[in-house]
């Protein structure tokens, strides 16, 4: 008691020794402010004494059930008696009990949790930092406690200055270039003509959007000493809600919860279970009884729902400034990138659709498909052992026509276009990102020195060295330990890639075994289309294996990343991202690579087939080629993958939230949910993914790979990607606005490591498309035949008339009696000519059976092989040169933006000087009025 009385006396004496009060020219308002600060210190001190004397701060006696009640010490004690409290603020659940202090952040814990002591210390230190606090028990479960936090103006100003938060201080002045009278007249005529045209439907209605003041003002890092420079209409709204929650989160990350060097930060309390959740609140409901056109938006969440997340505005531009203001720059950049990617898909989809339609229009004039459809006298050898019958070449007429739709004269042009498109997309995204970074004040923003991960500190706390930046000792990982962990991690990655290869090997065995089974099937439809049935079922099974392995890969990537012990969160995120992308990319595309480059390439020839484990005969391509198999693989995987992702992104949260609402209705009736405060409603929503935007980026990056890597085999891939992305934007927006808790508004300058991955995919796409055109398609064999062996040989022509006889020239002859015993078909082919077949045909360039070297490669085979290799080299070098030329010609920063940045920097300095000069002149005038003038004053 003596010690407590002594501390109280010391706090009381501080009232009279405050530095601000010892000034000679102090006024009464400054004395009141000082007394309020001391009262706050005294209240914090009494809270500490209460925490020491009481057994637990989580006692039920401090909580009020079912009301907007408070355990706050500051908000209620400093209220002026008789002042009216806004009822609306008390009802909507966004404010404290007094209706004045807005809830900036919310912590949730359970009273039954044993980590009580850590929470008590943490909350006392929170109040010591100046944050105001209220506690509220849940209406559904009294064990759940909500801790509401509010940052007063003094705390916001202090930490905004420490965090270099840029705030508006002067409206922008737009200078127009001086024009000649003739140009002014032309511009007036053009503007008058535009007035007659219909309004662009994609543009948003500016009347429904709020005036985003910070976009029309010059900004500067906030400073309390120069606070008079900034535009402050209302201190309560000067810092928007996203900035307020970011400042509070910054404070919570630096508050101690236990004595010790590393016992600090909210993240550690969340990881050890002291708190169950921590998040900022949404700004009310996203729905309203009144129309937004007649009554306006209720809040920014309602506005985002109406003009962004609603399915009725799928064709309109995104309100990126509003998204950034509500969710922060990191999420805003994701949607900006997704919108830019979707917009750039329009020309790619148009050209891809044109290539497909070109194949449709030229289908009746294609000489190759005509010869295939008319080849009733050409009998093809069986495509599998025993059960597969002989077949006429004309039976594959439909497949030949479908192949022409994707493999025609425009395919090479489209492959070159898509390679260039990928480069143009990335280069112009850099320019777009620079404009966004300028508009959102991210040009000069640099990430703070990141905190060390708790796991890294716990592992290497015994070894320390001085940080060269901060000059403080920190845990240190030895080089040998780091290398050994990286080697083990790389071995794990290699092992998982081998698992993928084993899965592909299993699919290959399935295809080899099943094609014979389907060939002997009872149903004629399956028996006559055994190869298509085999490919379709194999693709579906492959998709199921892909989805199952993705679950395993996530756990393995998490284990390997934690095994590496990255130092900071960004290092951990980059390492995990790279592993997950590598795993899923290999998992998703391994079967596609097999079909594109290995299927039918190493089968041997009739009479000398290559076999798997000396048992199963390797699968051959269809008589019309392997491209149809590749198209089926890409089409089915792409559609199923996008459908599954969309269901998991939106369907799963919808089902979970519906189940929660159903339980609430069963407990409280139909009016239960509407009577809940906002913090209770937000707590019942689903939290954002543990990995942030990782899943959203990964889905789009994998889609970008599908769109570019094998686009020569499937020109409709950009069309499918475009349709999916139009849905994806609104689906993600709906999910962020309605189904998820509000994420913390984080800052970022770009999309991070994903840009480097996109560049790698762009390079890989050039190589794969070159091989698809040269190896998988029949473009090169047709070209060689037209210029060397066809009717137009030596004439320099390659039209359809030059392709006469191509089908016959691309097929070799086999003597049926040369079949191996295990390959000999059960039927002798007598159903075709009435007598047993002596010869059948197969796709290859080999000599006939009666030549000096039976079944040896012909000269045409070597010509085609040389042409394929030459095409790959020329195509790659040409496209890479074009890509590098485009990268060199397109600057990363637009010229007008560079000039605006320079001029703005100059104007900001001039404005700051003018404002400071104006302040000094006012002070000088006031001194003269008061009779206090000094010699040698400036100015």
mmCIF file of N, CA, C and O in Angstrom, residues 118 122 125 129 250-272 451-454 457:
data_model
loop_
_atom_site.group_PDB
_atom_site.id
_atom_site.type_symbol
_atom_site.label_atom_id
_atom_site.label_comp_id
_atom_site.label_asym_id
_atom_site.label_seq_id
_atom_site.Cartn_x
_atom_site.Cartn_y
_atom_site.Cartn_z
ATOM 1 N N UNK A 118 -0.706 -13.788 -20.359
ATOM 2 C CA UNK A 118 -0.110 -13.111 -21.512
ATOM 3 C C UNK A 118 -1.072 -12.067 -22.083
ATOM 4 O O UNK A 118 -0.654 -10.974 -22.467
ATOM 5 N N UNK A 122 -0.457 -8.021 -22.326
ATOM 6 C CA UNK A 122 -0.574 -7.450 -23.668
ATOM 7 C C UNK A 122 -1.595 -6.316 -23.686
ATOM 8 O O UNK A 122 -1.335 -5.240 -24.248
ATOM 9 N N UNK A 125 -0.337 -3.176 -21.895
ATOM 10 C CA UNK A 125 0.618 -2.449 -22.731
ATOM 11 C C UNK A 125 -0.069 -1.758 -23.904
ATOM 12 O O UNK A 125 0.403 -0.726 -24.389
ATOM 13 N N UNK A 129 0.087 2.314 -24.658
ATOM 14 C CA UNK A 129 0.434 2.945 -25.930
ATOM 15 C C UNK A 129 -0.556 4.034 -26.321
ATOM 16 O O UNK A 129 -0.340 4.738 -27.307
ATOM 17 N N UNK A 250 0.051 -1.984 -36.704
ATOM 18 C CA UNK A 250 1.479 -1.679 -36.520
ATOM 19 C C UNK A 250 1.821 -1.594 -35.032
ATOM 20 O O UNK A 250 2.872 -2.090 -34.604
ATOM 21 N N UNK A 251 0.949 -1.000 -34.261
ATOM 22 C CA UNK A 251 1.184 -0.890 -32.812
ATOM 23 C C UNK A 251 1.120 -2.276 -32.168
ATOM 24 O O UNK A 251 1.980 -2.637 -31.347
ATOM 25 N N UNK A 252 0.117 -3.063 -32.528
ATOM 26 C CA UNK A 252 -0.060 -4.377 -31.915
ATOM 27 C C UNK A 252 1.107 -5.311 -32.224
ATOM 28 O O UNK A 252 1.420 -6.196 -31.420
ATOM 29 N N UNK A 253 1.752 -5.106 -33.350
ATOM 30 C CA UNK A 253 2.884 -5.951 -33.695
ATOM 31 C C UNK A 253 4.131 -5.614 -32.879
ATOM 32 O O UNK A 253 5.106 -6.375 -32.901
ATOM 33 N N UNK A 254 4.098 -4.519 -32.129
ATOM 34 C CA UNK A 254 5.274 -4.072 -31.382
ATOM 35 C C UNK A 254 5.011 -3.952 -29.884
ATOM 36 O O UNK A 254 5.787 -3.322 -29.167
ATOM 37 N N UNK A 255 3.935 -4.550 -29.412
ATOM 38 C CA UNK A 255 3.587 -4.516 -27.990
ATOM 39 C C UNK A 255 4.007 -5.829 -27.358
ATOM 40 O O UNK A 255 3.756 -6.905 -27.904
ATOM 41 N N UNK A 256 4.628 -5.746 -26.179
ATOM 42 C CA UNK A 256 5.089 -6.943 -25.486
ATOM 43 C C UNK A 256 3.946 -7.612 -24.748
ATOM 44 O O UNK A 256 3.022 -6.960 -24.276
ATOM 45 N N UNK A 257 4.016 -8.924 -24.659
ATOM 46 C CA UNK A 257 3.046 -9.681 -23.880
ATOM 47 C C UNK A 257 3.698 -10.468 -22.749
ATOM 48 O O UNK A 257 3.015 -11.136 -21.980
ATOM 49 N N UNK A 258 5.037 -10.363 -22.663
ATOM 50 C CA UNK A 258 5.757 -11.085 -21.622
ATOM 51 C C UNK A 258 7.153 -10.501 -21.542
ATOM 52 O O UNK A 258 7.666 -9.932 -22.513
ATOM 53 N N UNK A 259 7.758 -10.620 -20.393
ATOM 54 C CA UNK A 259 9.115 -10.134 -20.243
ATOM 55 C C UNK A 259 10.051 -11.005 -21.067
ATOM 56 O O UNK A 259 10.007 -12.225 -21.008
ATOM 57 N N UNK A 260 10.892 -10.361 -21.841
ATOM 58 C CA UNK A 260 11.805 -11.093 -22.694
ATOM 59 C C UNK A 260 12.017 -10.354 -23.997
ATOM 60 O O UNK A 260 11.182 -9.568 -24.431
ATOM 61 N N UNK A 261 13.152 -10.646 -24.619
ATOM 62 C CA UNK A 261 13.521 -9.901 -25.819
ATOM 63 C C UNK A 261 12.614 -10.214 -26.994
ATOM 64 O O UNK A 261 12.289 -9.340 -27.789
ATOM 65 N N UNK A 262 12.150 -11.458 -27.097
ATOM 66 C CA UNK A 262 11.380 -11.884 -28.263
ATOM 67 C C UNK A 262 9.893 -12.045 -27.978
ATOM 68 O O UNK A 262 9.159 -12.504 -28.843
ATOM 69 N N UNK A 263 9.451 -11.715 -26.775
ATOM 70 C CA UNK A 263 8.051 -11.900 -26.412
ATOM 71 C C UNK A 263 7.273 -10.648 -26.804
ATOM 72 O O UNK A 263 6.894 -9.838 -25.965
ATOM 73 N N UNK A 264 7.028 -10.512 -28.089
ATOM 74 C CA UNK A 264 6.436 -9.283 -28.592
ATOM 75 C C UNK A 264 5.612 -9.580 -29.838
ATOM 76 O O UNK A 264 5.938 -10.483 -30.605
ATOM 77 N N UNK A 265 4.504 -8.871 -29.998
ATOM 78 C CA UNK A 265 3.768 -8.923 -31.255
ATOM 79 C C UNK A 265 2.494 -9.747 -31.205
ATOM 80 O O UNK A 265 2.390 -10.759 -30.504
ATOM 81 N N UNK A 266 1.496 -9.292 -31.968
ATOM 82 C CA UNK A 266 0.206 -9.968 -32.037
ATOM 83 C C UNK A 266 0.299 -11.302 -32.756
ATOM 84 O O UNK A 266 -0.417 -12.251 -32.406
ATOM 85 N N UNK A 267 1.179 -11.406 -33.753
ATOM 86 C CA UNK A 267 1.259 -12.652 -34.515
ATOM 87 C C UNK A 267 1.628 -13.831 -33.638
ATOM 88 O O UNK A 267 1.125 -14.945 -33.819
ATOM 89 N N UNK A 268 2.506 -13.607 -32.676
ATOM 90 C CA UNK A 268 2.897 -14.699 -31.785
ATOM 91 C C UNK A 268 1.731 -15.114 -30.893
ATOM 92 O O UNK A 268 1.559 -16.299 -30.583
ATOM 93 N N UNK A 269 0.922 -14.143 -30.462
ATOM 94 C CA UNK A 269 -0.242 -14.477 -29.643
ATOM 95 C C UNK A 269 -1.291 -15.235 -30.456
ATOM 96 O O UNK A 269 -2.005 -16.089 -29.920
ATOM 97 N N UNK A 270 -1.404 -14.912 -31.738
ATOM 98 C CA UNK A 270 -2.326 -15.665 -32.592
ATOM 99 C C UNK A 270 -1.819 -17.081 -32.845
ATOM 100 O O UNK A 270 -2.606 -18.033 -32.894
ATOM 101 N N UNK A 271 -0.511 -17.223 -32.983
ATOM 102 C CA UNK A 271 0.040 -18.551 -33.263
ATOM 103 C C UNK A 271 -0.017 -19.464 -32.045
ATOM 104 O O UNK A 271 -0.200 -20.672 -32.188
ATOM 105 N N UNK A 272 0.139 -18.890 -30.828
ATOM 106 C CA UNK A 272 0.071 -19.747 -29.639
ATOM 107 C C UNK A 272 -1.339 -19.877 -29.068
ATOM 108 O O UNK A 272 -1.534 -20.513 -28.030
ATOM 109 N N UNK A 451 10.422 -7.837 -39.559
ATOM 110 C CA UNK A 451 10.697 -8.536 -38.318
ATOM 111 C C UNK A 451 11.137 -9.966 -38.611
ATOM 112 O O UNK A 451 10.751 -10.565 -39.609
ATOM 113 N N UNK A 452 11.927 -10.503 -37.720
ATOM 114 C CA UNK A 452 12.382 -11.878 -37.853
ATOM 115 C C UNK A 452 11.254 -12.814 -37.438
ATOM 116 O O UNK A 452 10.522 -12.548 -36.489
ATOM 117 N N UNK A 453 11.100 -13.906 -38.158
ATOM 118 C CA UNK A 453 10.057 -14.866 -37.843
ATOM 119 C C UNK A 453 10.287 -15.478 -36.460
ATOM 120 O O UNK A 453 11.430 -15.762 -36.087
ATOM 121 N N UNK A 454 9.230 -15.705 -35.684
ATOM 122 C CA UNK A 454 9.401 -16.301 -34.342
ATOM 123 C C UNK A 454 10.073 -17.667 -34.389
ATOM 124 O O UNK A 454 10.869 -17.997 -33.507
ATOM 125 N N UNK A 457 13.779 -17.138 -34.691
ATOM 126 C CA UNK A 457 14.349 -16.688 -33.421
ATOM 127 C C UNK A 457 14.464 -17.836 -32.427
ATOM 128 O O UNK A 457 15.475 -17.966 -31.731
#
